[in-house]
Tab-separated table of C-alpha atoms in Angstrom:
chain	number	residue	atom	x	y	z
V	16	MET	CA	-20.907	-117.071	26.846
V	17	LYS	CA	-22.873	-117.142	30.043
V	18	LEU	CA	-26.312	-115.823	27.849
V	19	ALA	CA	-26.311	-118.929	25.988
V	20	ALA	CA	-25.554	-120.945	28.384
V	21	ASP	CA	-28.467	-119.629	30.724
V	22	LEU	CA	-30.865	-119.954	27.417
V	23	GLN	CA	-29.878	-123.787	27.543
V	24	ALA	CA	-30.874	-124.254	31.136
V	25	THR	CA	-33.925	-121.872	30.918
V	26	ASP	CA	-36.308	-124.394	32.953
V	27	GLN	CA	-33.546	-125.141	35.678
V	28	LEU	CA	-33.311	-121.674	36.180
V	29	LEU	CA	-36.877	-121.528	36.622
V	30	THR	CA	-36.856	-124.070	39.219
V	31	LEU	CA	-34.621	-122.039	41.185
V	32	SER	CA	-36.640	-119.089	40.712
V	33	GLN	CA	-39.722	-121.283	42.032
V	34	ALA	CA	-37.743	-122.309	44.878
V	35	PHE	CA	-36.598	-119.187	46.228
V	36	THR	CA	-40.095	-117.813	45.465
V	37	SER	CA	-41.856	-120.749	47.455
V	38	LYS	CA	-39.186	-120.048	50.253
V	39	TYR	CA	-40.257	-116.538	50.952
V	40	LEU	CA	-43.791	-117.053	50.553
V	41	ALA	CA	-43.639	-119.893	53.188
V	42	GLY	CA	-42.392	-117.649	55.556
V	43	LEU	CA	-45.043	-114.859	55.143
V	44	ASN	CA	-46.473	-115.455	58.332
V	45	THR	CA	-43.273	-115.238	60.596
V	46	LEU	CA	-40.842	-112.777	58.753
V	47	ALA	CA	-41.129	-109.008	59.840
V	48	PRO	CA	-43.205	-107.060	57.824
V	49	HIS	CA	-40.713	-104.578	57.738
V	50	ARG	CA	-36.931	-104.298	58.280
V	51	ASN	CA	-34.876	-100.914	58.918
V	52	ILE	CA	-31.993	-101.597	56.646
V	53	PRO	CA	-28.591	-100.274	57.343
V	54	ALA	CA	-26.462	-99.238	54.180
V	55	LEU	CA	-25.424	-102.385	52.517
V	56	PRO	CA	-22.062	-102.432	50.139
V	57	ALA	CA	-23.026	-101.779	46.118
V	58	ALA	CA	-22.772	-104.882	44.000
V	59	THR	CA	-20.017	-103.960	41.233
V	60	LEU	CA	-20.609	-104.628	37.767
V	61	PRO	CA	-18.779	-107.504	36.687
V	62	GLU	CA	-16.364	-107.718	33.176
V	63	GLN	CA	-17.557	-110.984	33.056
V	64	GLY	CA	-21.019	-112.085	34.460
V	65	MET	CA	-21.178	-115.026	36.388
V	66	GLY	CA	-24.671	-116.353	35.099
V	67	ALA	CA	-27.962	-116.345	36.591
V	68	ALA	CA	-27.869	-119.188	39.124
V	69	ALA	CA	-24.975	-117.431	40.497
V	70	THR	CA	-26.186	-114.344	40.468
V	71	LEU	CA	-29.530	-115.670	42.579
V	72	GLU	CA	-26.832	-117.116	45.125
V	73	LYS	CA	-25.244	-113.441	45.009
V	74	PHE	CA	-28.642	-111.960	45.311
V	75	THR	CA	-29.495	-114.290	48.251
V	76	ALA	CA	-26.351	-113.510	49.834
V	77	MET	CA	-26.700	-109.826	49.735
V	78	TYR	CA	-30.420	-109.063	50.455
V	79	GLY	CA	-31.883	-112.401	51.292
V	80	ASP	CA	-31.488	-111.169	55.343
V	81	SER	CA	-32.832	-107.913	54.154
V	82	LEU	CA	-36.434	-109.004	52.845
V	83	ALA	CA	-39.564	-108.132	54.678
V	84	ALA	CA	-43.119	-109.533	54.048
V	85	GLY	CA	-44.595	-106.588	52.743
V	86	SER	CA	-47.055	-108.742	50.969
V	87	GLY	CA	-47.751	-110.332	54.445
V	88	PRO	CA	-50.949	-110.504	56.416
V	89	ARG	CA	-49.864	-107.961	58.965
V	90	TYR	CA	-48.468	-105.307	56.648
V	91	TRP	CA	-50.382	-102.226	57.461
V	92	GLY	CA	-48.579	-99.531	56.557
V	93	PHE	CA	-49.479	-98.147	53.263
V	94	VAL	CA	-52.746	-99.249	52.053
V	95	THR	CA	-51.092	-102.166	50.014
V	96	GLY	CA	-52.664	-105.283	49.260
V	97	GLY	CA	-50.679	-108.953	48.903
V	98	VAL	CA	-50.853	-110.993	45.762
V	99	THR	CA	-53.105	-113.219	45.303
V	100	PRO	CA	-51.826	-116.882	44.014
V	101	ALA	CA	-53.696	-116.143	40.762
V	102	ALA	CA	-52.072	-112.732	40.432
V	103	LEU	CA	-48.587	-114.117	40.739
V	104	MET	CA	-49.312	-116.667	37.986
V	105	GLY	CA	-50.615	-113.860	35.582
V	106	ASP	CA	-47.615	-111.748	36.534
V	107	TRP	CA	-44.952	-114.330	36.066
V	108	ILE	CA	-46.519	-115.018	32.493
V	109	THR	CA	-46.453	-111.119	32.063
V	110	ALA	CA	-42.660	-111.206	32.282
V	111	ALA	CA	-41.945	-114.367	30.546
V	112	THR	CA	-44.305	-113.022	27.767
V	113	ASP	CA	-43.078	-109.359	27.857
V	114	MET	CA	-46.162	-107.967	25.729
V	115	ASN	CA	-46.167	-104.142	25.354
V	116	GLY	CA	-49.392	-103.548	26.682
V	117	SER	CA	-49.738	-100.536	24.365
V	118	SER	CA	-49.405	-102.780	21.146
V	119	SER	CA	-52.758	-103.432	19.319
V	120	GLY	CA	-50.449	-105.905	17.078
V	121	SER	CA	-50.829	-108.294	20.036
V	122	VAL	CA	-53.679	-110.082	22.146
V	123	ALA	CA	-52.518	-107.601	24.881
V	124	LEU	CA	-55.343	-105.211	23.294
V	125	GLN	CA	-57.921	-107.774	24.053
V	126	ILE	CA	-56.548	-108.849	27.521
V	127	GLU	CA	-56.560	-105.242	28.793
V	128	LYS	CA	-60.036	-105.087	27.258
V	129	ASP	CA	-61.344	-108.101	28.379
V	130	ALA	CA	-60.148	-107.314	32.275
V	131	ILE	CA	-61.147	-103.507	32.237
V	132	GLN	CA	-64.813	-105.079	31.412
V	133	GLN	CA	-64.651	-107.662	34.484
V	134	LEU	CA	-63.359	-104.290	36.520
V	135	LYS	CA	-66.715	-102.025	35.088
V	136	SER	CA	-68.727	-105.173	36.113
V	137	LEU	CA	-67.063	-105.500	39.751
V	138	PHE	CA	-67.234	-102.157	40.540
V	139	ASN	CA	-71.086	-101.515	38.745
V	140	ILE	CA	-69.218	-98.795	36.565
V	141	PRO	CA	-71.235	-98.023	33.713
V	142	GLU	CA	-70.714	-99.648	30.078
V	143	HIS	CA	-69.652	-96.241	28.597
V	144	PHE	CA	-66.706	-95.522	30.827
V	145	PHE	CA	-63.422	-95.577	29.002
V	146	GLY	CA	-60.752	-97.525	31.239
V	147	ALA	CA	-57.256	-98.042	30.803
V	148	PHE	CA	-54.584	-99.359	32.932
V	149	VAL	CA	-51.591	-97.039	34.711
V	150	SER	CA	-48.965	-97.453	37.006
V	151	GLY	CA	-50.678	-95.969	40.458
V	152	ALA	CA	-53.142	-94.105	41.618
V	153	THR	CA	-50.802	-91.136	41.503
V	154	THR	CA	-50.554	-91.732	37.450
V	155	ALA	CA	-54.630	-92.274	37.524
V	156	ASN	CA	-55.191	-89.048	39.310
V	157	PHE	CA	-52.609	-87.103	37.135
V	158	THR	CA	-54.779	-88.578	34.042
V	159	GLY	CA	-58.167	-87.364	35.288
V	160	LEU	CA	-56.878	-84.153	36.193
V	161	ALA	CA	-55.266	-83.838	32.944
V	162	ILE	CA	-58.520	-84.756	30.974
V	163	ALA	CA	-60.369	-82.511	33.192
V	164	ARG	CA	-57.608	-79.607	32.714
V	165	GLN	CA	-58.400	-80.027	29.001
V	166	TRP	CA	-62.136	-79.662	29.628
V	167	LEU	CA	-61.830	-76.670	31.423
V	168	GLY	CA	-59.884	-75.229	28.585
V	169	GLU	CA	-62.383	-75.998	25.940
V	170	GLN	CA	-65.101	-74.022	28.070
V	171	LEU	CA	-63.285	-71.156	27.688
V	172	GLY	CA	-62.218	-71.820	24.304
V	173	VAL	CA	-58.685	-72.565	24.789
V	174	ASN	CA	-57.036	-76.176	23.139
V	175	ILE	CA	-54.535	-76.432	26.496
V	176	ALA	CA	-53.023	-79.888	24.959
V	177	ALA	CA	-52.108	-77.841	21.955
V	178	GLU	CA	-51.208	-74.110	23.154
V	179	GLY	CA	-50.038	-75.060	26.885
V	180	MET	CA	-51.040	-73.307	30.391
V	181	ALA	CA	-49.716	-69.459	29.117
V	182	SER	CA	-52.971	-69.345	27.372
V	183	PHE	CA	-55.344	-70.276	30.256
V	184	GLN	CA	-54.530	-69.008	33.758
V	185	ASN	CA	-56.564	-68.688	37.050
V	186	ILE	CA	-57.706	-73.073	37.006
V	187	LYS	CA	-59.276	-73.472	40.273
V	188	ILE	CA	-59.480	-77.165	41.820
V	189	LEU	CA	-61.478	-77.889	44.508
V	190	SER	CA	-61.262	-80.532	47.504
V	191	ALA	CA	-62.149	-81.113	51.241
V	192	ALA	CA	-59.043	-83.670	52.152
V	193	PRO	CA	-57.105	-84.409	48.878
V	194	HIS	CA	-54.528	-87.175	49.109
V	195	SER	CA	-51.007	-85.697	48.250
V	196	SER	CA	-51.021	-87.228	45.156
V	197	VAL	CA	-53.790	-84.922	43.608
V	198	LEU	CA	-51.284	-82.244	44.772
V	199	LYS	CA	-48.495	-83.370	42.815
V	200	SER	CA	-50.528	-83.918	39.836
V	201	LEU	CA	-51.278	-80.116	39.689
V	202	SER	CA	-47.296	-79.503	40.017
V	203	MET	CA	-46.831	-81.619	37.156
V	204	LEU	CA	-49.775	-80.571	35.121
V	205	GLY	CA	-48.419	-76.613	35.498
V	206	ILE	CA	-51.808	-75.938	37.574
V	207	GLY	CA	-49.625	-75.234	40.782
V	208	ARG	CA	-50.465	-76.775	44.210
V	209	ASN	CA	-51.426	-73.339	45.000
V	210	ASN	CA	-54.593	-73.350	42.637
V	211	LEU	CA	-56.129	-75.743	45.268
V	212	VAL	CA	-58.963	-74.312	46.923
V	213	ARG	CA	-59.779	-76.148	49.971
V	214	ILE	CA	-63.259	-76.497	50.592
V	215	PRO	CA	-64.381	-77.219	54.505
V	216	ALA	CA	-64.999	-80.437	55.841
V	217	ILE	CA	-67.629	-81.642	58.069
V	218	PRO	CA	-66.634	-81.020	61.554
V	219	ASN	CA	-64.425	-84.174	63.207
V	220	ARG	CA	-64.814	-85.723	59.329
V	221	GLU	CA	-62.924	-85.694	56.471
V	222	ALA	CA	-65.769	-85.709	53.951
V	223	VAL	CA	-66.883	-82.248	52.331
V	224	GLU	CA	-69.475	-79.660	53.886
V	225	VAL	CA	-71.285	-79.559	50.792
V	226	HIS	CA	-73.409	-76.315	51.873
V	227	ALA	CA	-69.969	-74.651	51.630
V	228	LEU	CA	-68.898	-76.640	48.131
V	229	GLU	CA	-72.268	-74.728	46.658
V	230	TYR	CA	-71.334	-71.567	48.604
V	231	TYR	CA	-68.197	-71.273	46.626
V	232	LEU	CA	-69.935	-72.638	43.331
V	233	ARG	CA	-72.632	-70.120	43.659
V	234	GLU	CA	-70.276	-67.043	44.582
V	235	ASN	CA	-68.218	-67.770	41.458
V	236	PRO	CA	-70.418	-68.065	38.644
V	237	GLY	CA	-68.940	-68.849	35.416
V	238	GLN	CA	-65.755	-70.265	36.617
V	239	PRO	CA	-65.490	-74.114	35.232
V	240	VAL	CA	-63.726	-75.489	38.157
V	241	ILE	CA	-62.738	-79.517	38.998
V	242	TYR	CA	-64.086	-80.712	41.872
V	243	VAL	CA	-61.817	-83.742	43.294
V	244	ALA	CA	-64.228	-86.071	45.950
V	245	ASN	CA	-62.840	-88.551	48.266
V	246	ALA	CA	-64.213	-91.793	48.041
V	247	GLY	CA	-61.802	-92.853	51.226
V	248	THR	CA	-59.497	-91.102	52.674
V	249	VAL	CA	-56.401	-92.380	53.646
V	250	ASN	CA	-56.285	-91.846	57.447
V	251	THR	CA	-60.210	-92.662	58.139
V	252	VAL	CA	-61.524	-93.924	54.899
V	253	ASP	CA	-64.142	-91.062	54.987
V	254	PHE	CA	-66.312	-90.351	51.775
V	255	ASP	CA	-67.752	-87.408	50.268
V	256	ASP	CA	-71.448	-87.706	49.621
V	257	ILE	CA	-71.036	-88.287	46.017
V	258	GLU	CA	-74.939	-88.413	45.310
V	259	ALA	CA	-75.436	-84.438	46.984
V	260	ILE	CA	-72.190	-83.625	44.681
V	261	VAL	CA	-73.849	-84.903	41.700
V	262	ALA	CA	-76.916	-82.830	42.425
V	263	LEU	CA	-74.702	-79.943	42.465
V	264	LYS	CA	-73.465	-81.013	39.450
V	265	LYS	CA	-76.632	-80.475	37.505
V	266	LYS	CA	-76.928	-76.850	38.874
V	267	TYR	CA	-73.235	-75.768	38.572
V	268	ASN	CA	-70.457	-76.294	35.737
V	269	PHE	CA	-67.491	-78.548	37.099
V	270	TRP	CA	-65.632	-81.809	36.320
V	271	LEU	CA	-66.229	-84.270	38.847
V	272	HIS	CA	-63.142	-86.457	39.076
V	273	VAL	CA	-63.565	-89.400	42.038
V	274	ASP	CA	-60.489	-90.475	43.743
V	275	ALA	CA	-61.411	-93.764	44.676
V	276	ALA	CA	-58.197	-95.511	44.861
V	277	PHE	CA	-58.897	-98.098	47.546
V	278	GLY	CA	-62.576	-96.814	48.731
V	279	GLY	CA	-63.935	-97.731	45.399
V	280	PHE	CA	-63.781	-101.476	46.592
V	281	ALA	CA	-66.715	-100.563	48.668
V	282	ALA	CA	-68.693	-101.242	45.566
V	283	CYS	CA	-67.554	-105.110	46.151
V	284	SER	CA	-70.133	-105.582	48.882
V	285	PRO	CA	-73.651	-104.684	49.262
V	286	ASP	CA	-72.771	-103.653	52.791
V	287	PHE	CA	-71.141	-100.633	51.581
V	288	SER	CA	-71.738	-100.091	47.632
V	289	HIS	CA	-74.107	-96.935	48.998
V	290	LEU	CA	-70.649	-94.901	50.035
V	291	LEU	CA	-70.413	-94.558	46.402
V	292	LYS	CA	-73.979	-94.041	45.487
V	293	GLY	CA	-74.017	-91.379	42.182
V	294	TRP	CA	-70.694	-92.125	40.878
V	295	GLU	CA	-71.546	-93.387	37.781
V	296	GLN	CA	-72.503	-89.537	37.058
V	297	ALA	CA	-68.671	-88.387	37.619
V	298	ASP	CA	-66.532	-87.756	34.587
V	299	SER	CA	-63.312	-89.624	35.728
V	300	ILE	CA	-62.586	-92.441	38.564
V	301	THR	CA	-59.563	-93.553	40.045
V	302	ILE	CA	-59.451	-96.886	41.038
V	303	ASP	CA	-55.800	-98.507	42.391
V	304	ALA	CA	-55.258	-102.641	41.792
V	305	HIS	CA	-52.445	-102.904	43.868
V	306	LYS	CA	-54.642	-102.052	46.983
V	307	TRP	CA	-57.490	-103.866	47.632
V	308	LEU	CA	-57.222	-105.818	44.176
V	309	ASN	CA	-54.144	-107.434	45.578
V	310	VAL	CA	-52.116	-107.624	42.464
V	311	PRO	CA	-48.489	-106.703	42.213
V	312	TYR	CA	-47.090	-103.581	41.976
V	313	ASP	CA	-47.435	-101.304	39.912
V	314	SER	CA	-51.221	-101.555	38.534
V	315	ALA	CA	-54.018	-98.740	38.840
V	316	MET	CA	-56.996	-97.919	36.509
V	317	ILE	CA	-58.665	-94.333	35.200
V	318	PHE	CA	-62.041	-94.694	33.959
V	319	CYS	CA	-63.222	-91.579	32.067
V	320	ARG	CA	-66.732	-91.055	30.019
V	321	HIS	CA	-64.788	-88.684	27.757
V	322	PRO	CA	-62.922	-90.597	25.838
V	323	GLN	CA	-62.249	-88.180	23.119
V	324	LEU	CA	-61.091	-85.287	25.318
V	325	GLN	CA	-58.958	-88.091	26.489
V	326	VAL	CA	-57.117	-88.723	23.136
V	327	SER	CA	-56.935	-84.783	22.460
V	328	VAL	CA	-54.381	-84.913	25.876
V	329	PHE	CA	-52.659	-88.337	25.043
V	330	GLN	CA	-52.419	-88.593	21.566
V	331	ASN	CA	-49.011	-89.073	19.883
V	332	PRO	CA	-49.249	-86.949	17.079
V	333	GLY	CA	-46.631	-87.229	14.181
V	334	ALA	CA	-45.538	-90.591	15.101
V	335	ALA	CA	-47.016	-92.909	12.754
V	336	TYR	CA	-45.383	-95.869	14.298
V	337	LEU	CA	-47.249	-95.465	17.620
V	338	GLY	CA	-50.605	-95.345	15.427
V	339	ASP	CA	-53.111	-92.841	14.636
V	340	PRO	CA	-56.019	-92.421	17.101
V	341	GLN	CA	-58.329	-91.770	13.889
V	342	GLU	CA	-57.548	-94.775	12.093
V	343	GLU	CA	-57.056	-97.401	14.683
V	344	PHE	CA	-57.110	-98.018	18.547
V	345	HIS	CA	-53.697	-97.996	20.914
V	346	TYR	CA	-53.972	-97.713	24.093
V	347	ASN	CA	-50.857	-95.185	24.445
V	348	ASN	CA	-53.207	-92.512	22.768
V	349	TYR	CA	-55.505	-92.515	26.325
V	350	VAL	CA	-52.635	-92.652	28.781
V	351	PRO	CA	-49.698	-91.081	29.567
V	352	GLU	CA	-47.169	-94.234	28.985
V	353	ASN	CA	-46.169	-95.311	25.372
V	354	SER	CA	-44.564	-98.255	26.507
V	355	ARG	CA	-46.437	-100.216	29.112
V	356	ARG	CA	-46.162	-103.378	30.848
V	357	LEU	CA	-49.307	-105.601	30.806
V	358	ARG	CA	-50.468	-104.931	33.890
V	359	ALA	CA	-54.096	-106.271	32.967
V	360	LEU	CA	-52.789	-109.804	33.240
V	361	SER	CA	-52.431	-110.115	36.836
V	362	ALA	CA	-56.069	-108.650	37.245
V	363	TRP	CA	-57.139	-110.667	34.695
V	364	PHE	CA	-56.077	-113.955	36.413
V	365	THR	CA	-57.182	-113.019	39.903
V	366	MET	CA	-60.641	-111.876	38.897
V	367	GLN	CA	-61.325	-115.332	36.943
V	368	ALA	CA	-59.965	-117.189	39.623
V	369	TYR	CA	-61.841	-115.505	42.474
V	370	GLY	CA	-64.660	-113.805	40.925
V	371	LYS	CA	-66.929	-111.061	42.126
V	372	ASP	CA	-67.701	-113.269	45.652
V	373	GLY	CA	-64.333	-113.836	46.136
V	374	TYR	CA	-63.318	-109.899	46.246
V	375	ARG	CA	-66.837	-109.198	48.173
V	376	THR	CA	-65.233	-111.745	50.903
V	377	ILE	CA	-61.982	-110.086	50.973
V	378	VAL	CA	-63.410	-106.613	51.387
V	379	GLU	CA	-65.762	-107.672	53.998
V	380	ASN	CA	-63.056	-109.783	56.087
V	381	ASN	CA	-60.710	-106.826	56.168
V	382	VAL	CA	-63.620	-104.521	57.500
V	383	LYS	CA	-64.592	-107.337	60.053
V	384	HIS	CA	-60.916	-107.254	60.918
V	385	ALA	CA	-60.456	-103.664	60.912
V	386	ARG	CA	-63.418	-103.236	63.137
V	387	GLN	CA	-61.738	-105.837	65.614
V	388	LEU	CA	-58.758	-104.258	66.080
V	389	GLY	CA	-60.869	-100.487	66.377
V	390	THR	CA	-63.096	-102.262	69.318
V	391	LEU	CA	-59.835	-103.425	71.629
V	392	ILE	CA	-58.302	-99.983	70.533
V	393	ALA	CA	-61.647	-98.488	71.654
V	394	SER	CA	-61.793	-100.466	75.365
V	395	ASP	CA	-58.145	-99.550	76.222
V	396	ALA	CA	-57.972	-96.209	78.309
V	397	ARG	CA	-54.130	-95.569	77.241
V	398	LEU	CA	-55.325	-95.223	73.530
V	399	LYS	CA	-58.010	-93.181	71.882
V	400	LEU	CA	-59.627	-94.000	68.491
V	401	LEU	CA	-59.772	-91.277	66.168
V	402	SER	CA	-62.462	-91.805	64.063
V	403	PRO	CA	-65.248	-94.756	63.731
V	404	VAL	CA	-63.780	-97.241	61.742
V	405	ARG	CA	-65.497	-97.155	57.906
V	406	LEU	CA	-63.817	-99.754	56.339
V	407	CYS	CA	-60.369	-100.935	56.462
V	408	VAL	CA	-58.088	-98.323	58.565
V	409	VAL	CA	-57.908	-97.882	61.921
V	410	CYS	CA	-57.287	-93.965	63.154
V	411	PHE	CA	-55.658	-93.925	66.632
V	412	THR	CA	-53.431	-92.287	69.236
V	413	VAL	CA	-51.812	-92.055	72.568
V	414	ASP	CA	-54.417	-90.771	75.253
V	415	VAL	CA	-52.152	-88.404	76.991
V	416	GLU	CA	-51.783	-84.875	77.511
V	417	ALA	CA	-51.164	-83.181	74.485
V	418	ALA	CA	-47.506	-81.889	75.570
V	419	ALA	CA	-46.265	-85.774	75.557
V	420	GLN	CA	-48.894	-86.792	72.871
V	421	ALA	CA	-46.139	-86.841	69.902
V	422	ALA	CA	-43.236	-88.668	71.978
V	423	LYS	CA	-45.548	-91.289	73.180
V	424	VAL	CA	-46.901	-91.770	69.916
V	425	ASP	CA	-43.361	-92.051	68.094
V	426	ALA	CA	-42.545	-94.479	71.001
V	427	LEU	CA	-45.184	-96.957	70.447
V	428	LEU	CA	-44.919	-96.719	66.900
V	429	GLN	CA	-41.112	-97.078	66.965
V	430	ALA	CA	-41.690	-100.169	69.530
V	431	LEU	CA	-44.377	-101.437	67.249
V	432	ASN	CA	-42.646	-101.737	64.034
V	433	ALA	CA	-39.425	-102.875	65.218
V	434	SER	CA	-40.914	-105.953	67.073
V	435	GLY	CA	-41.407	-107.849	63.542
V	436	VAL	CA	-44.901	-108.284	63.952
V	437	VAL	CA	-46.482	-105.784	62.263
V	438	TYR	CA	-46.038	-102.368	60.141
V	439	MET	CA	-48.058	-99.378	60.814
V	440	THR	CA	-47.486	-95.848	59.720
V	441	LYS	CA	-47.517	-92.256	61.125
V	442	THR	CA	-50.373	-89.636	60.385
V	443	ARG	CA	-51.896	-86.274	61.640
V	444	TYR	CA	-55.608	-86.247	62.455
V	445	GLN	CA	-57.582	-83.059	63.273
V	446	GLY	CA	-54.073	-81.967	64.728
V	447	GLN	CA	-53.650	-84.912	66.839
V	448	PRO	CA	-50.363	-87.012	65.865
V	449	ALA	CA	-51.434	-90.441	64.792
V	450	ILE	CA	-50.962	-94.038	63.924
V	451	ARG	CA	-52.920	-95.355	60.974
V	452	ALA	CA	-53.193	-99.225	60.343
V	453	ALA	CA	-54.667	-99.840	56.890
V	454	LEU	CA	-55.959	-103.751	56.514
V	455	VAL	CA	-56.007	-104.696	52.508
V	456	ASN	CA	-54.339	-108.020	52.569
V	457	TRP	CA	-56.330	-111.263	51.461
V	458	ARG	CA	-53.903	-113.296	54.172
V	459	THR	CA	-55.198	-111.112	57.212
V	460	THR	CA	-56.760	-113.048	59.873
V	461	ALA	CA	-58.395	-112.034	63.387
V	462	GLU	CA	-55.415	-114.286	64.608
V	463	ASP	CA	-53.291	-111.781	62.923
V	464	VAL	CA	-55.493	-108.922	64.949
V	465	THR	CA	-55.215	-110.802	68.084
V	466	LEU	CA	-51.284	-111.232	67.503
V	467	VAL	CA	-50.940	-107.569	66.927
V	468	TRP	CA	-53.104	-106.815	69.775
V	469	GLU	CA	-51.353	-108.701	72.082
V	470	THR	CA	-47.974	-107.116	71.419
V	471	MET	CA	-49.550	-103.885	71.939
V	472	GLN	CA	-50.392	-104.682	75.210
V	473	GLN	CA	-47.369	-105.604	76.140
V	474	LEU	CA	-45.368	-102.250	74.421
V	475	LEU	CA	-47.714	-99.958	76.137
V	476	THR	CA	-46.863	-101.285	79.644
V	477	THR	CA	-43.064	-100.095	78.354
V	478	ILE	CA	-44.205	-96.458	77.021
V	479	TYR	CA	-46.548	-95.458	80.086
């Protein structure tokens, strides 16, 4: 049987895997950050297995030429970091030890608690916040809003976790420029996307107009609501004035959820931490680890200062083997997943390896390089910077008449992404078709920005 033979050859197989991985990582700087993959023939399930070594050969033959440098220095599409060397070590050990992150019967529990404590220190989040790892910012937002939904019910004497949504209607969620994952969460929670009330933003911004928010709260007295604050929008990294919203929270009855998926990393730098002033008074906070923490997919955190409400939503009643939350601690009673990969170990490794100073440097370097790109774009009359470069995202468009703008943006973006030099994504900002570049990878350098700019200059001559 191939499995028995592979067991005996485990060390050799790990050496083969390490060689494959090392070759891939060595080529990140020259490998295209994105590829358009044609339809590939499907692998059929063999009757008799071929063994792990032959499987690696087959994988390389089938998919090796289709791999892209999604973790490389010029992948500027989704807000996705790379993988630090220490995070990779932690991830390999996570796979090898295969511990259930929800179990209290192994050291996994202590590892996650340790990692959460370090993250609180990194972000200056108060000790009384309960933190846990989830799969990504969407799940973190879902979790925070599920707890908020339970709080709303309790304000009106309804236990939504027990009685369901049928017993509670007219929930309102407020936000100025929510991420799409908030709308997705509202759908999954049974609240409904149409119950999102969009509060006006400051003109030419994605940050809430605080006076408009107060007007809504004042005109709807006695209606408990949830406000989702943005701490780093995906188009322009704009921040709501959290301190001002906290002041409103003292006057009106609402739950404050802060979506700080990558903007929360502003806390790592004294130059930008003021953008989060007041967030320690929030009820729940989303932060994504596979963004600026530069750990592998999938990893994010939810922080909440109402752990008892959290348990009331996510506990596992009637499943003794999953642990009674009144008797012993299990993470699966605080998050949607019962079975959880030990995502905390990659985070633990990278924070121990590089510390606060390492993450301050990553954040400040990425911001410096984003501003470098923004300055170059602003200097070219063929392009238009649509927003100041606040942190790590550059949002721009092609400066032509409106009728031709969409076509020119598409042409430039397609050419850029086909160049093999960089990958960016399309967006819309203030009604205009635009391109966004998100720089959160620890590998990105000034030389990468120069290379991308030189490529843009060449391509711009072909579309004008």
